[in-house]
C-alpha cells in the first residue's frame, strides 16, 4: 500500500514540475469530454481498479489507528434489495471517511446460509422447475441443490455489493457454512454445553408444518384478522375460515352446572387437561377442585384456580391446553397438569378418538363443531378480531406443540449484557433503542437453538445409549462421543450406541458468533483476531436488535470474555415513498440495480414473472408486485436510470436513525440531475481557466471579491456541519449541507457571479475567481466523496488548480482516498458578520427573481430595478456588486429611489427596504392585471392545498398509522406552503393599487 501511495506522490510531483513552466501554473488538468453526466461512463471499470490495487485492504499499522467492521451478512436466498443497499451504504460511507481521516480500515464481507429462508426458497424452486421435493431427493442430494443455488445467487450478491461501490476487503470474504465458520460454530456449542449453558428438554415451540420445523419469532408474521375471513392454507383443499370465536360448555361432574369456555381453535379442546378460573371469581369459587366431563375422552378434567385468569374477559373461565398454547403450557407447569398432545408435526390429529384420528386439524375442526352442536354443548359462534401467526417463509399457519429441543440458558448471559449497557461500556445509537435492548436482555426466557431442517449446521451432539440408559454428548465425531459417554454410562465405548442429532442449529446461533468467528476465533493467536477484534462498530437495522445484535454481545462476552463491539449504530427499516415497509407480501420491493441501470415497464414485468417461476415470489406476491409497478412507474414508463451515486446519496438524505427510511425513485432521479449539476460546474471551471489571461502579477487573498469571500465563508460553514454530522452519523444533515452549498450557493449564485469577473478586463479578479472556484470545488467534492464515490473520483483529478492555491492547496488529487476537509483548515474563511450582511443582498436578488417569475417577465427583457431603502450597508453592497447583481437577476439597470411609477411592481424586502421592477412595454396595465389574476389564482390553489394538508395532518387515523418520518416530511411541506402563501399575499396586497 505504501508503494501505491509513493507512486501517486511521484506522479503528482512530475505533473507539477511539467506544468510549473506554464504561465497559468495549472496542475491536475484533464478536460471533460462528455457534454453531460453519464452514470454508466463515470462508473465504468473504477471498482475493478480500486479492488486490484488493494485500496480496500487494511495497511500494516498500529492497533490504535484501526477501525474494523463486518457487513451484516446478507442471506444467500436471492438478490439484494434496497434494505441491503441502505445498510451497506451507511457502512461504506463510514469506512471511506475513516480512511480519509487516516484510519487503518478493515471491513469484512460475508454471506449467511439463512437456514429456513434458503431451504424454503430452494424447495419452492424445485417444485416449480423440477417438479420434485426435498423428501423425494433425499438429504444428501437436496444439500447439493442448495449449494448450486448458493453458488449462483451468492456470486450475484457479491457483484451487486461491488456495483454499489462497497469498499469491502474481498480477500477476507466469509460464508457461514464454510469449514472455518462451521468449526467456530461447533466449538461455541461444545464450550457452552460443557459450561452447562446448553441443555436439552421438552418444551413448546412454534411449528410450521410446511417446513416441518420449529421457527423463531422473527420468522412469524402476525396477521390481524378483523372478523370472519377465508384464507388459503398450504395443504388444505379449500380455504379455512378464521376470525370466529367458538363458545361451548363443559358439564360439571355430579352436578347440573356447566362451564362455558371460548376458543378460536375448537380442535385443540381434544387436548384440554383443565378448566381455569380466577380464585376471586364468586361465580366459580366453589367449583375449584372439582372436575368437568370431557365429552370425547370420557375422562374427568379438573377445575383449577389461577389468578392469571381475567374475571372480566369472556365467561371468566378458560380451557387449558398445555400442549398447544404457550400461556396454557406455563399454567400447566405451575399446576403439574398433563401435557396431552393431539396435533402432530404434519398438522394431523393424534392421541384422540378414532373419529378424529389422522384428520387434518382444520377438517377435525368442522367435525368437532358439528358434534358439539349435536350434543347441545355448542353455545355460540361469533365474529372475533384475532391475530393469526403465519410463517413468513411458507404462509402456513403456525401452531404450538411440545418437542425435545436444544436450549441456551440466557439468564446469566443477559445480566452481563445489561451491566455492559448500564455501565456505559456498550453504547447504542440512537439512545432511544436502549430500552428495547434492555427489554430483550431482561427477558429470562431461554433460547431454543435447534431446528428440524436439512440445511444448516448440524447439531454437534450425539445421543449415546445402552439399554434404557442414555446421555447426550457434545462433540463432532462418534468415537469421542462413545468415549465420553462411557464415563457416564459406566460401560465400554464399544457397547454404546451413538447417533448424531439430525437437527440443525438456528441460523441466529451461527450469526451470533460472527464478529469473532470471521476474525479467526477460536484461534485467538490469529493475527486478524488480535488486531481487529473487538470491532470498532456494529451497524445494522434496528429490527434485528434482539435477534442478532443482543445475542452477539451475549455470546461474545461469554466466549471471548469481551464485548464484540463497544458501539452499535441502528438504522431504520426501508420503506417506499408512501411510508409503507418494503416487503414481498406488499409487492413494493425495489431492486437497487433497477434504480441504478433503469428498467422499462415491460422488462420489469418479465423480471417479476421470472422470479415467480423460480419460486422467489408466490402468485399472490406476483400480482401485488405488478399492481405496484403499474401504480407507481407507468407514468415514467418504468424506473429511470439514476446511477449508483444518486442512489447512495438519496438513501442517506433521509435520517437513517429514524424508525423508517423512505425511498422515492423520483427523488433519486432528481439527485441524478444534481450529479449533472456538479459535472457541469467542473466543466465551467475548466472553461473559465481556459479563458484566463496570462499574467505574471501575483494574486493574493486581498484580491478576493465580495462573492469570493461569501462562498468561502459558506464553504467553511459546510465543512464544519459535514464533519459534525458525520461524527454523529447524521448523514442526512451532511448531505443537506453539501447539496445546499453545491447546488443553491455555488452553482446557482457563485458560478453566475464569476461570469462578469471573467469577462471583465480586471485580470486579478479573474484569477481570484479561479483560485476560489478550484478550492471550493475540491473541498466540496472531497466532502461529497464518501457518498458519491464514482463521480467524485472521476471529477476531483480533473478540477484545474494552481501550483499554490491562495485559498487551500490540495496535492493528492490522484490518490484513491482524498484528504478529508477539516473545519480547522477553513475556519479562517468563516465570517458570520459578513454572511449576515451579504444575506440582505442575496434576499434582494432572490426577491427580484421571484417577482419576475410571478409576473411572467422574460429574461430576454432587461427591466430596471428600483431599490428604495434606508439601509446604507445594503445600498453600498448593491452598488459595489452592480454588475454581478444585474447579471444574476437578468436585469438592465439598477436605480436607487422611490418606487412610485405606475409601471412599477413592488414588494417589501423588510421594514427598511422595498424593491420595484419596471414593466417594459406599451400595454403595462394589461400585463400587470394579467399577472395579478394569475397571482390570485395561485393563492386560491395554495389556500386549498394548505387547508387539505392541515385537515390530513389533524386526522387521528393519519397520526396513528403513518410512520413518524413521513409525518415530519409532511409537516415541513405544510410549513413551506404556508410561508409561500404568506409571501404571495404580501406581494398581492403591496401591488393592489398599482
PDB file of N, CA and C in Angstrom, residues 919-952:
ATOM      1  N   UNK A 919     -42.100  47.534 -15.482  1.00  0.00           N
ATOM      2  CA  UNK A 919     -42.702  46.741 -16.549  1.00  0.00           C
ATOM      3  C   UNK A 919     -42.473  47.459 -17.869  1.00  0.00           C
ATOM      4  N   UNK A 920     -41.826  46.777 -18.803  1.00  0.00           N
ATOM      5  CA  UNK A 920     -41.499  47.394 -20.095  1.00  0.00           C
ATOM      6  C   UNK A 920     -42.550  46.982 -21.117  1.00  0.00           C
ATOM      7  N   UNK A 921     -42.999  47.948 -21.930  1.00  0.00           N
ATOM      8  CA  UNK A 921     -43.964  47.654 -22.985  1.00  0.00           C
ATOM      9  C   UNK A 921     -45.080  48.675 -23.022  1.00  0.00           C
ATOM     10  N   UNK A 922     -45.924  48.589 -24.047  1.00  0.00           N
ATOM     11  CA  UNK A 922     -46.996  49.570 -24.232  1.00  0.00           C
ATOM     12  C   UNK A 922     -48.225  49.243 -23.367  1.00  0.00           C
ATOM     13  N   UNK A 923     -48.597  47.976 -23.280  1.00  0.00           N
ATOM     14  CA  UNK A 923     -49.805  47.594 -22.517  1.00  0.00           C
ATOM     15  C   UNK A 923     -49.414  47.160 -21.106  1.00  0.00           C
ATOM     16  N   UNK A 924     -48.842  48.091 -20.347  1.00  0.00           N
ATOM     17  CA  UNK A 924     -48.370  47.815 -18.982  1.00  0.00           C
ATOM     18  C   UNK A 924     -49.522  47.384 -18.082  1.00  0.00           C
ATOM     19  N   UNK A 925     -50.662  48.116 -18.198  1.00  0.00           N
ATOM     20  CA  UNK A 925     -51.811  47.826 -17.332  1.00  0.00           C
ATOM     21  C   UNK A 925     -52.309  46.400 -17.539  1.00  0.00           C
ATOM     22  N   UNK A 926     -52.432  45.992 -18.818  1.00  0.00           N
ATOM     23  CA  UNK A 926     -52.887  44.625 -19.110  1.00  0.00           C
ATOM     24  C   UNK A 926     -51.918  43.584 -18.564  1.00  0.00           C
ATOM     25  N   UNK A 927     -50.636  43.872 -18.692  1.00  0.00           N
ATOM     26  CA  UNK A 927     -49.612  42.929 -18.195  1.00  0.00           C
ATOM     27  C   UNK A 927     -49.728  42.744 -16.686  1.00  0.00           C
ATOM     28  N   UNK A 928     -49.897  43.893 -15.980  1.00  0.00           N
ATOM     29  CA  UNK A 928     -49.993  43.846 -14.518  1.00  0.00           C
ATOM     30  C   UNK A 928     -51.283  43.153 -14.083  1.00  0.00           C
ATOM     31  N   UNK A 929     -52.414  43.499 -14.769  1.00  0.00           N
ATOM     32  CA  UNK A 929     -53.696  42.887 -14.398  1.00  0.00           C
ATOM     33  C   UNK A 929     -53.680  41.375 -14.658  1.00  0.00           C
ATOM     34  N   UNK A 930     -53.073  40.987 -15.790  1.00  0.00           N
ATOM     35  CA  UNK A 930     -52.993  39.561 -16.118  1.00  0.00           C
ATOM     36  C   UNK A 930     -52.156  38.822 -15.078  1.00  0.00           C
ATOM     37  N   UNK A 931     -51.037  39.421 -14.677  1.00  0.00           N
ATOM     38  CA  UNK A 931     -50.165  38.811 -13.675  1.00  0.00           C
ATOM     39  C   UNK A 931     -50.880  38.729 -12.331  1.00  0.00           C
ATOM     40  N   UNK A 932     -51.649  39.818 -11.989  1.00  0.00           N
ATOM     41  CA  UNK A 932     -52.382  39.833 -10.727  1.00  0.00           C
ATOM     42  C   UNK A 932     -53.429  38.716 -10.701  1.00  0.00           C
ATOM     43  N   UNK A 933     -54.077  38.496 -11.849  1.00  0.00           N
ATOM     44  CA  UNK A 933     -55.076  37.434 -11.936  1.00  0.00           C
ATOM     45  C   UNK A 933     -54.428  36.059 -11.716  1.00  0.00           C
ATOM     46  N   UNK A 934     -53.243  35.876 -12.322  1.00  0.00           N
ATOM     47  CA  UNK A 934     -52.527  34.608 -12.126  1.00  0.00           C
ATOM     48  C   UNK A 934     -52.130  34.439 -10.663  1.00  0.00           C
ATOM     49  N   UNK A 935     -51.731  35.531 -10.071  1.00  0.00           N
ATOM     50  CA  UNK A 935     -51.311  35.512  -8.672  1.00  0.00           C
ATOM     51  C   UNK A 935     -52.482  35.139  -7.763  1.00  0.00           C
ATOM     52  N   UNK A 936     -53.658  35.724  -8.035  1.00  0.00           N
ATOM     53  CA  UNK A 936     -54.849  35.423  -7.232  1.00  0.00           C
ATOM     54  C   UNK A 936     -55.244  33.946  -7.369  1.00  0.00           C
ATOM     55  N   UNK A 937     -55.146  33.442  -8.613  1.00  0.00           N
ATOM     56  CA  UNK A 937     -55.454  32.020  -8.852  1.00  0.00           C
ATOM     57  C   UNK A 937     -54.491  31.123  -8.092  1.00  0.00           C
ATOM     58  N   UNK A 938     -53.223  31.487  -8.124  1.00  0.00           N
ATOM     59  CA  UNK A 938     -52.204  30.694  -7.429  1.00  0.00           C
ATOM     60  C   UNK A 938     -52.440  30.701  -5.921  1.00  0.00           C
ATOM     61  N   UNK A 939     -52.840  31.864  -5.393  1.00  0.00           N
ATOM     62  CA  UNK A 939     -53.114  31.985  -3.957  1.00  0.00           C
ATOM     63  C   UNK A 939     -54.296  31.106  -3.569  1.00  0.00           C
ATOM     64  N   UNK A 940     -55.356  31.098  -4.392  1.00  0.00           N
ATOM     65  CA  UNK A 940     -56.533  30.281  -4.090  1.00  0.00           C
ATOM     66  C   UNK A 940     -56.172  28.787  -4.076  1.00  0.00           C
ATOM     67  N   UNK A 941     -55.394  28.361  -5.062  1.00  0.00           N
ATOM     68  CA  UNK A 941     -54.980  26.961  -5.126  1.00  0.00           C
ATOM     69  C   UNK A 941     -54.121  26.579  -3.924  1.00  0.00           C
ATOM     70  N   UNK A 942     -53.255  27.515  -3.550  1.00  0.00           N
ATOM     71  CA  UNK A 942     -52.369  27.254  -2.416  1.00  0.00           C
ATOM     72  C   UNK A 942     -53.166  27.219  -1.108  1.00  0.00           C
ATOM     73  N   UNK A 943     -54.163  28.091  -0.990  1.00  0.00           N
ATOM     74  CA  UNK A 943     -55.026  28.092   0.206  1.00  0.00           C
ATOM     75  C   UNK A 943     -55.765  26.760   0.333  1.00  0.00           C
ATOM     76  N   UNK A 944     -56.270  26.268  -0.796  1.00  0.00           N
ATOM     77  CA  UNK A 944     -56.974  24.980  -0.801  1.00  0.00           C
ATOM     78  C   UNK A 944     -56.021  23.843  -0.406  1.00  0.00           C
ATOM     79  N   UNK A 945     -54.805  23.883  -0.965  1.00  0.00           N
ATOM     80  CA  UNK A 945     -53.810  22.856  -0.677  1.00  0.00           C
ATOM     81  C   UNK A 945     -53.429  22.860   0.802  1.00  0.00           C
ATOM     82  N   UNK A 946     -53.238  24.040   1.375  1.00  0.00           N
ATOM     83  CA  UNK A 946     -52.874  24.175   2.789  1.00  0.00           C
ATOM     84  C   UNK A 946     -53.997  23.638   3.682  1.00  0.00           C
ATOM     85  N   UNK A 947     -55.243  23.995   3.333  1.00  0.00           N
ATOM     86  CA  UNK A 947     -56.397  23.541   4.125  1.00  0.00           C
ATOM     87  C   UNK A 947     -56.499  22.017   4.108  1.00  0.00           C
ATOM     88  N   UNK A 948     -56.288  21.395   2.933  1.00  0.00           N
ATOM     89  CA  UNK A 948     -56.350  19.937   2.816  1.00  0.00           C
ATOM     90  C   UNK A 948     -55.243  19.273   3.622  1.00  0.00           C
ATOM     91  N   UNK A 949     -54.058  19.871   3.577  1.00  0.00           N
ATOM     92  CA  UNK A 949     -52.930  19.304   4.322  1.00  0.00           C
ATOM     93  C   UNK A 949     -53.157  19.415   5.822  1.00  0.00           C
ATOM     94  N   UNK A 950     -53.700  20.558   6.266  1.00  0.00           N
ATOM     95  CA  UNK A 950     -53.986  20.738   7.696  1.00  0.00           C
ATOM     96  C   UNK A 950     -55.034  19.727   8.166  1.00  0.00           C
ATOM     97  N   UNK A 951     -56.030  19.490   7.328  1.00  0.00           N
ATOM     98  CA  UNK A 951     -57.065  18.512   7.667  1.00  0.00           C
ATOM     99  C   UNK A 951     -56.474  17.106   7.767  1.00  0.00           C
ATOM    100  N   UNK A 952     -55.611  16.782   6.824  1.00  0.00           N
ATOM    101  CA  UNK A 952     -54.963  15.466   6.800  1.00  0.00           C
ATOM    102  C   UNK A 952     -54.081  15.250   8.026  1.00  0.00           C
TER     103      UNK A 952
END
